[in-house]
Amino acid sequence: MMNALASLDWFLIATSLAKTVFLLFLVVLPMVSYTVYAERRVSALIQDRLGPNRVGFPTTLLGLKTDISPFLGGLGQPIADAVKLLLKEDFTPAHVKKFYYWIAPGLGIAAVIVTLAVIPFGSSFLGVPMVIANVNVGPLFIFAISSLSVYGIVLAGWSANSKYPFLGGIRSSSQMISYELALGLSVVPLFLILGRLNLPEIVQYQVKNGWLLLPFTDGKLTLKEVLLWIPVFISFVIFTISLFAETNRLPFDLPECETELVAGYHTEYSSMKFALFFLGEYAAMIAGSSLVVTMFLGGWHLPFIPDGANQGGLDFLHAVPAWIWGIVNITVFFGKVAALLFFFIWVRWTLPRFRYDQLMRLGWIYFFEIAFINVILTAGILAFFPN
Amino acid sequence: MAYTVPRPKLTLAEKFYLPQVVAGLLITWKHFKNMLLGRTKIIMQYPEEKWDASMPSYYRGAPTLVRDEHGRERCVACQLCEFICPPRAIRIKPGEIPPASKWAKVEKYPEEFDIDMIRCIYCGLCEEVCPEQAIFLRKDYAITGLSRSEMIHNKAKLYELGGVMDGVVNKWNPKK
């Protein structure tokens, strides 16, 4: 028994726990609530409105002279919303299948949060690599787990025992099936190019050879890189669009579809259970964006900036302590994720919803085939330029 | 008769859809940018700015009771407004003016006059039906309260909101 305990790597366990707490509670969940705020603000600005610009922080309650209302105002809104959702009555309708009704929101969000474990959200900090689980099957793990999140939606739709959630659940499952294929196939060219599935190593490869989508970031551009850029760009477009479908965002938000299905699969939910679906949806956006950033946009890397061990980058920057660069790398990563999230929101308030047959046609007839041809194209280019 | 909506002929770019997506994104970006840089005119920031100054004279706000220039109540408690009120928001308890009074000719006055502002639909029928021009819809529109009882405007409140309205009303004249 003692031997078993002694053989455990306590340092690894402690750092993993610290990283989990940091990533989940200090970064992702606040990011989720402020993405909701950004969604409301950006949508308002796009529609020539102002959006929530009132709620500050009521510091007068703490005895200060004035309330703090930061530069744009409304930054206290997500906190007020969270408090509201926590305090609302948690109503369970009498006609639902109780057990599944209760576990569905948890399933929805848990699957999303687990995928965050393999994302390298920074280089290293004080020698500790900034990834919770350094596994060799990173993207496969993410695809496997994130497709489980559809269970949350399907169970919610079924257990609610009413027609709109049911239709939402059905739509969600068929949407998932048709987009999962394109999503998986679209990244096969990347694996052909990279030759590995370990996400931290994928980032390291991009640090050395330039980001996959922007191959000039290492300062040189070869013919092979230019040719490979074509399939990578196609991959990027298909992957991003499939991600929209995967995270149930407009223009593919058919499971929710306010105008047709009331609120889709979470029609019968209220209070924090509803909020969990909401959190799950936005956390899925963050996880998906993280994957795009890691695979296409160089992860935590920014040209000329050294990593957490003070390697690479410009020489005179090495005078600064390495841990500062560790923090900078984490900030860069989440900056890129935030930019992608803005893109998500921007697209949502631009495009109308696809019709259901259009969505199916797009998934099965176009994306699947294009992704398949893309694999062959990449293989051809790689066969032509072995090195 | 059935009418077939003609399908538009799409160009190649429109069929490919992605260029149209980019065009749409540019349009929304333009709106976003103009709003962010303050180039879009913001009409009014409501609680700080109000439109009271530019409110038309015929605006139908909260119904109120008015007094004339001598401070006498115009209402004679005929209860026509109570009967015509579609949501039945008005409750009047009529009272008799004592015969010894100088104004005994008028006979009645409202002892109690309640308008339930939760019920009121601001239709203005009470103002239209009033034979004594005693009830007017004034310009108060932000009627709020923390309880239902607070939302019932009693006689004192109605006169406070209504104020004084000039003009000849025949019922006070001794000869008629």
PDB file of N, CA, C and O in Angstrom, chain B residues 120-155:
ATOM      1  N   CYS B 120     -55.609  49.927 -16.325  1.00  0.00           N
ATOM      2  CA  CYS B 120     -55.822  50.987 -17.316  1.00  0.00           C
ATOM      3  C   CYS B 120     -55.092  50.677 -18.619  1.00  0.00           C
ATOM      4  O   CYS B 120     -53.944  50.235 -18.617  1.00  0.00           O
ATOM      5  N   ILE B 121     -55.810  50.878 -19.735  1.00  0.00           N
ATOM      6  CA  ILE B 121     -55.189  50.631 -21.040  1.00  0.00           C
ATOM      7  C   ILE B 121     -54.957  51.931 -21.796  1.00  0.00           C
ATOM      8  O   ILE B 121     -54.667  51.910 -22.984  1.00  0.00           O
ATOM      9  N   TYR B 122     -55.118  53.051 -21.149  1.00  0.00           N
ATOM     10  CA  TYR B 122     -54.817  54.358 -21.748  1.00  0.00           C
ATOM     11  C   TYR B 122     -55.605  54.588 -23.040  1.00  0.00           C
ATOM     12  O   TYR B 122     -55.073  55.120 -23.994  1.00  0.00           O
ATOM     13  N   CYS B 123     -56.875  54.139 -23.070  1.00  0.00           N
ATOM     14  CA  CYS B 123     -57.637  54.257 -24.304  1.00  0.00           C
ATOM     15  C   CYS B 123     -58.230  55.648 -24.453  1.00  0.00           C
ATOM     16  O   CYS B 123     -58.536  56.092 -25.553  1.00  0.00           O
ATOM     17  N   GLY B 124     -58.435  56.343 -23.338  1.00  0.00           N
ATOM     18  CA  GLY B 124     -58.952  57.706 -23.424  1.00  0.00           C
ATOM     19  C   GLY B 124     -60.460  57.812 -23.523  1.00  0.00           C
ATOM     20  O   GLY B 124     -61.003  58.890 -23.735  1.00  0.00           O
ATOM     21  N   LEU B 125     -61.179  56.680 -23.378  1.00  0.00           N
ATOM     22  CA  LEU B 125     -62.633  56.740 -23.470  1.00  0.00           C
ATOM     23  C   LEU B 125     -63.230  57.546 -22.319  1.00  0.00           C
ATOM     24  O   LEU B 125     -64.247  58.225 -22.480  1.00  0.00           O
ATOM     25  N   CYS B 126     -62.593  57.495 -21.129  1.00  0.00           N
ATOM     26  CA  CYS B 126     -63.097  58.232 -19.968  1.00  0.00           C
ATOM     27  C   CYS B 126     -63.065  59.731 -20.245  1.00  0.00           C
ATOM     28  O   CYS B 126     -64.016  60.453 -19.951  1.00  0.00           O
ATOM     29  N   GLU B 127     -61.979  60.169 -20.858  1.00  0.00           N
ATOM     30  CA  GLU B 127     -61.863  61.586 -21.194  1.00  0.00           C
ATOM     31  C   GLU B 127     -62.918  61.977 -22.215  1.00  0.00           C
ATOM     32  O   GLU B 127     -63.561  63.028 -22.119  1.00  0.00           O
ATOM     33  N   GLU B 128     -63.137  61.064 -23.182  1.00  0.00           N
ATOM     34  CA  GLU B 128     -64.073  61.357 -24.262  1.00  0.00           C
ATOM     35  C   GLU B 128     -65.507  61.431 -23.742  1.00  0.00           C
ATOM     36  O   GLU B 128     -66.302  62.252 -24.172  1.00  0.00           O
ATOM     37  N   VAL B 129     -65.835  60.555 -22.779  1.00  0.00           N
ATOM     38  CA  VAL B 129     -67.218  60.434 -22.346  1.00  0.00           C
ATOM     39  C   VAL B 129     -67.581  61.477 -21.286  1.00  0.00           C
ATOM     40  O   VAL B 129     -68.750  61.766 -21.074  1.00  0.00           O
ATOM     41  N   CYS B 130     -66.597  62.081 -20.632  1.00  0.00           N
ATOM     42  CA  CYS B 130     -66.867  62.935 -19.477  1.00  0.00           C
ATOM     43  C   CYS B 130     -67.640  64.185 -19.877  1.00  0.00           C
ATOM     44  O   CYS B 130     -67.171  64.987 -20.676  1.00  0.00           O
ATOM     45  N   PRO B 131     -68.860  64.389 -19.354  1.00  0.00           N
ATOM     46  CA  PRO B 131     -69.656  65.552 -19.745  1.00  0.00           C
ATOM     47  C   PRO B 131     -69.162  66.833 -19.086  1.00  0.00           C
ATOM     48  O   PRO B 131     -69.509  67.921 -19.528  1.00  0.00           O
ATOM     49  N   GLU B 132     -68.364  66.715 -18.036  1.00  0.00           N
ATOM     50  CA  GLU B 132     -67.936  67.885 -17.282  1.00  0.00           C
ATOM     51  C   GLU B 132     -66.482  68.248 -17.564  1.00  0.00           C
ATOM     52  O   GLU B 132     -65.913  69.095 -16.907  1.00  0.00           O
ATOM     53  N   GLN B 133     -65.861  67.557 -18.492  1.00  0.00           N
ATOM     54  CA  GLN B 133     -64.438  67.771 -18.793  1.00  0.00           C
ATOM     55  C   GLN B 133     -63.600  67.741 -17.519  1.00  0.00           C
ATOM     56  O   GLN B 133     -62.831  68.640 -17.222  1.00  0.00           O
ATOM     57  N   ALA B 134     -63.829  66.682 -16.741  1.00  0.00           N
ATOM     58  CA  ALA B 134     -63.160  66.576 -15.451  1.00  0.00           C
ATOM     59  C   ALA B 134     -61.996  65.599 -15.491  1.00  0.00           C
ATOM     60  O   ALA B 134     -61.097  65.665 -14.654  1.00  0.00           O
ATOM     61  N   ILE B 135     -62.012  64.702 -16.439  1.00  0.00           N
ATOM     62  CA  ILE B 135     -60.954  63.682 -16.472  1.00  0.00           C
ATOM     63  C   ILE B 135     -60.176  63.852 -17.769  1.00  0.00           C
ATOM     64  O   ILE B 135     -60.744  64.016 -18.843  1.00  0.00           O
ATOM     65  N   PHE B 136     -58.863  63.905 -17.647  1.00  0.00           N
ATOM     66  CA  PHE B 136     -58.006  64.122 -18.808  1.00  0.00           C
ATOM     67  C   PHE B 136     -56.854  63.131 -18.782  1.00  0.00           C
ATOM     68  O   PHE B 136     -56.358  62.785 -17.710  1.00  0.00           O
ATOM     69  N   LEU B 137     -56.451  62.705 -19.957  1.00  0.00           N
ATOM     70  CA  LEU B 137     -55.247  61.882 -20.028  1.00  0.00           C
ATOM     71  C   LEU B 137     -54.051  62.814 -20.183  1.00  0.00           C
ATOM     72  O   LEU B 137     -53.905  63.487 -21.198  1.00  0.00           O
ATOM     73  N   ARG B 138     -53.228  62.870 -19.143  1.00  0.00           N
ATOM     74  CA  ARG B 138     -52.075  63.760 -19.162  1.00  0.00           C
ATOM     75  C   ARG B 138     -50.841  63.019 -19.661  1.00  0.00           C
ATOM     76  O   ARG B 138     -50.938  61.909 -20.162  1.00  0.00           O
ATOM     77  N   LYS B 139     -49.676  63.619 -19.482  1.00  0.00           N
ATOM     78  CA  LYS B 139     -48.473  63.085 -20.145  1.00  0.00           C
ATOM     79  C   LYS B 139     -47.618  62.153 -19.291  1.00  0.00           C
ATOM     80  O   LYS B 139     -46.506  61.819 -19.663  1.00  0.00           O
ATOM     81  N   ASP B 140     -48.101  61.750 -18.125  1.00  0.00           N
ATOM     82  CA  ASP B 140     -47.306  60.806 -17.327  1.00  0.00           C
ATOM     83  C   ASP B 140     -47.410  59.418 -17.943  1.00  0.00           C
ATOM     84  O   ASP B 140     -48.499  58.917 -18.149  1.00  0.00           O
ATOM     85  N   TYR B 141     -46.236  58.833 -18.277  1.00  0.00           N
ATOM     86  CA  TYR B 141     -46.276  57.494 -18.892  1.00  0.00           C
ATOM     87  C   TYR B 141     -45.514  56.455 -18.062  1.00  0.00           C
ATOM     88  O   TYR B 141     -45.743  55.278 -18.196  1.00  0.00           O
ATOM     89  N   ALA B 142     -44.603  56.906 -17.194  1.00  0.00           N
ATOM     90  CA  ALA B 142     -43.828  55.939 -16.409  1.00  0.00           C
ATOM     91  C   ALA B 142     -44.505  55.748 -15.063  1.00  0.00           C
ATOM     92  O   ALA B 142     -44.106  56.326 -14.061  1.00  0.00           O
ATOM     93  N   ILE B 143     -45.590  54.986 -15.049  1.00  0.00           N
ATOM     94  CA  ILE B 143     -46.328  54.741 -13.808  1.00  0.00           C
ATOM     95  C   ILE B 143     -45.776  53.451 -13.203  1.00  0.00           C
ATOM     96  O   ILE B 143     -45.953  52.377 -13.786  1.00  0.00           O
ATOM     97  N   THR B 144     -45.080  53.563 -12.091  1.00  0.00           N
ATOM     98  CA  THR B 144     -44.476  52.371 -11.497  1.00  0.00           C
ATOM     99  C   THR B 144     -44.838  52.289 -10.022  1.00  0.00           C
ATOM    100  O   THR B 144     -45.238  53.267  -9.409  1.00  0.00           O
ATOM    101  N   GLY B 145     -44.684  51.114  -9.466  1.00  0.00           N
ATOM    102  CA  GLY B 145     -44.933  50.937  -8.051  1.00  0.00           C
ATOM    103  C   GLY B 145     -44.405  49.597  -7.602  1.00  0.00           C
ATOM    104  O   GLY B 145     -44.139  48.725  -8.422  1.00  0.00           O
ATOM    105  N   LEU B 146     -44.216  49.445  -6.301  1.00  0.00           N
ATOM    106  CA  LEU B 146     -43.660  48.201  -5.786  1.00  0.00           C
ATOM    107  C   LEU B 146     -44.742  47.232  -5.323  1.00  0.00           C
ATOM    108  O   LEU B 146     -44.454  46.091  -5.020  1.00  0.00           O
ATOM    109  N   SER B 147     -45.987  47.710  -5.234  1.00  0.00           N
ATOM    110  CA  SER B 147     -47.061  46.810  -4.819  1.00  0.00           C
ATOM    111  C   SER B 147     -48.310  47.140  -5.617  1.00  0.00           C
ATOM    112  O   SER B 147     -48.391  48.196  -6.251  1.00  0.00           O
ATOM    113  N   ARG B 148     -49.284  46.232  -5.577  1.00  0.00           N
ATOM    114  CA  ARG B 148     -50.515  46.481  -6.328  1.00  0.00           C
ATOM    115  C   ARG B 148     -51.266  47.680  -5.769  1.00  0.00           C
ATOM    116  O   ARG B 148     -51.835  48.469  -6.513  1.00  0.00           O
ATOM    117  N   SER B 149     -51.247  47.800  -4.433  1.00  0.00           N
ATOM    118  CA  SER B 149     -51.994  48.904  -3.844  1.00  0.00           C
ATOM    119  C   SER B 149     -51.368  50.243  -4.233  1.00  0.00           C
ATOM    120  O   SER B 149     -52.071  51.249  -4.369  1.00  0.00           O
ATOM    121  N   GLU B 150     -50.070  50.232  -4.437  1.00  0.00           N
ATOM    122  CA  GLU B 150     -49.405  51.465  -4.846  1.00  0.00           C
ATOM    123  C   GLU B 150     -49.832  51.885  -6.252  1.00  0.00           C
ATOM    124  O   GLU B 150     -49.731  53.052  -6.613  1.00  0.00           O
ATOM    125  N   MET B 151     -50.248  50.894  -7.042  1.00  0.00           N
ATOM    126  CA  MET B 151     -50.595  51.169  -8.435  1.00  0.00           C
ATOM    127  C   MET B 151     -52.031  51.655  -8.586  1.00  0.00           C
ATOM    128  O   MET B 151     -52.477  51.935  -9.678  1.00  0.00           O
ATOM    129  N   ILE B 152     -52.780  51.707  -7.497  1.00  0.00           N
ATOM    130  CA  ILE B 152     -54.145  52.250  -7.569  1.00  0.00           C
ATOM    131  C   ILE B 152     -54.075  53.737  -7.237  1.00  0.00           C
ATOM    132  O   ILE B 152     -53.718  54.113  -6.129  1.00  0.00           O
ATOM    133  N   HIS B 153     -54.397  54.559  -8.208  1.00  0.00           N
ATOM    134  CA  HIS B 153     -54.371  56.002  -7.977  1.00  0.00           C
ATOM    135  C   HIS B 153     -55.675  56.421  -7.311  1.00  0.00           C
ATOM    136  O   HIS B 153     -56.757  56.248  -7.880  1.00  0.00           O
ATOM    137  N   ASN B 154     -55.575  56.958  -6.102  1.00  0.00           N
ATOM    138  CA  ASN B 154     -56.793  57.421  -5.427  1.00  0.00           C
ATOM    139  C   ASN B 154     -57.061  58.874  -5.788  1.00  0.00           C
ATOM    140  O   ASN B 154     -56.347  59.466  -6.608  1.00  0.00           O
ATOM    141  N   LYS B 155     -58.076  59.438  -5.204  1.00  0.00           N
ATOM    142  CA  LYS B 155     -58.520  60.769  -5.601  1.00  0.00           C
ATOM    143  C   LYS B 155     -57.426  61.820  -5.423  1.00  0.00           C
ATOM    144  O   LYS B 155     -57.159  62.613  -6.328  1.00  0.00           O
TER     145      LYS B 155
END
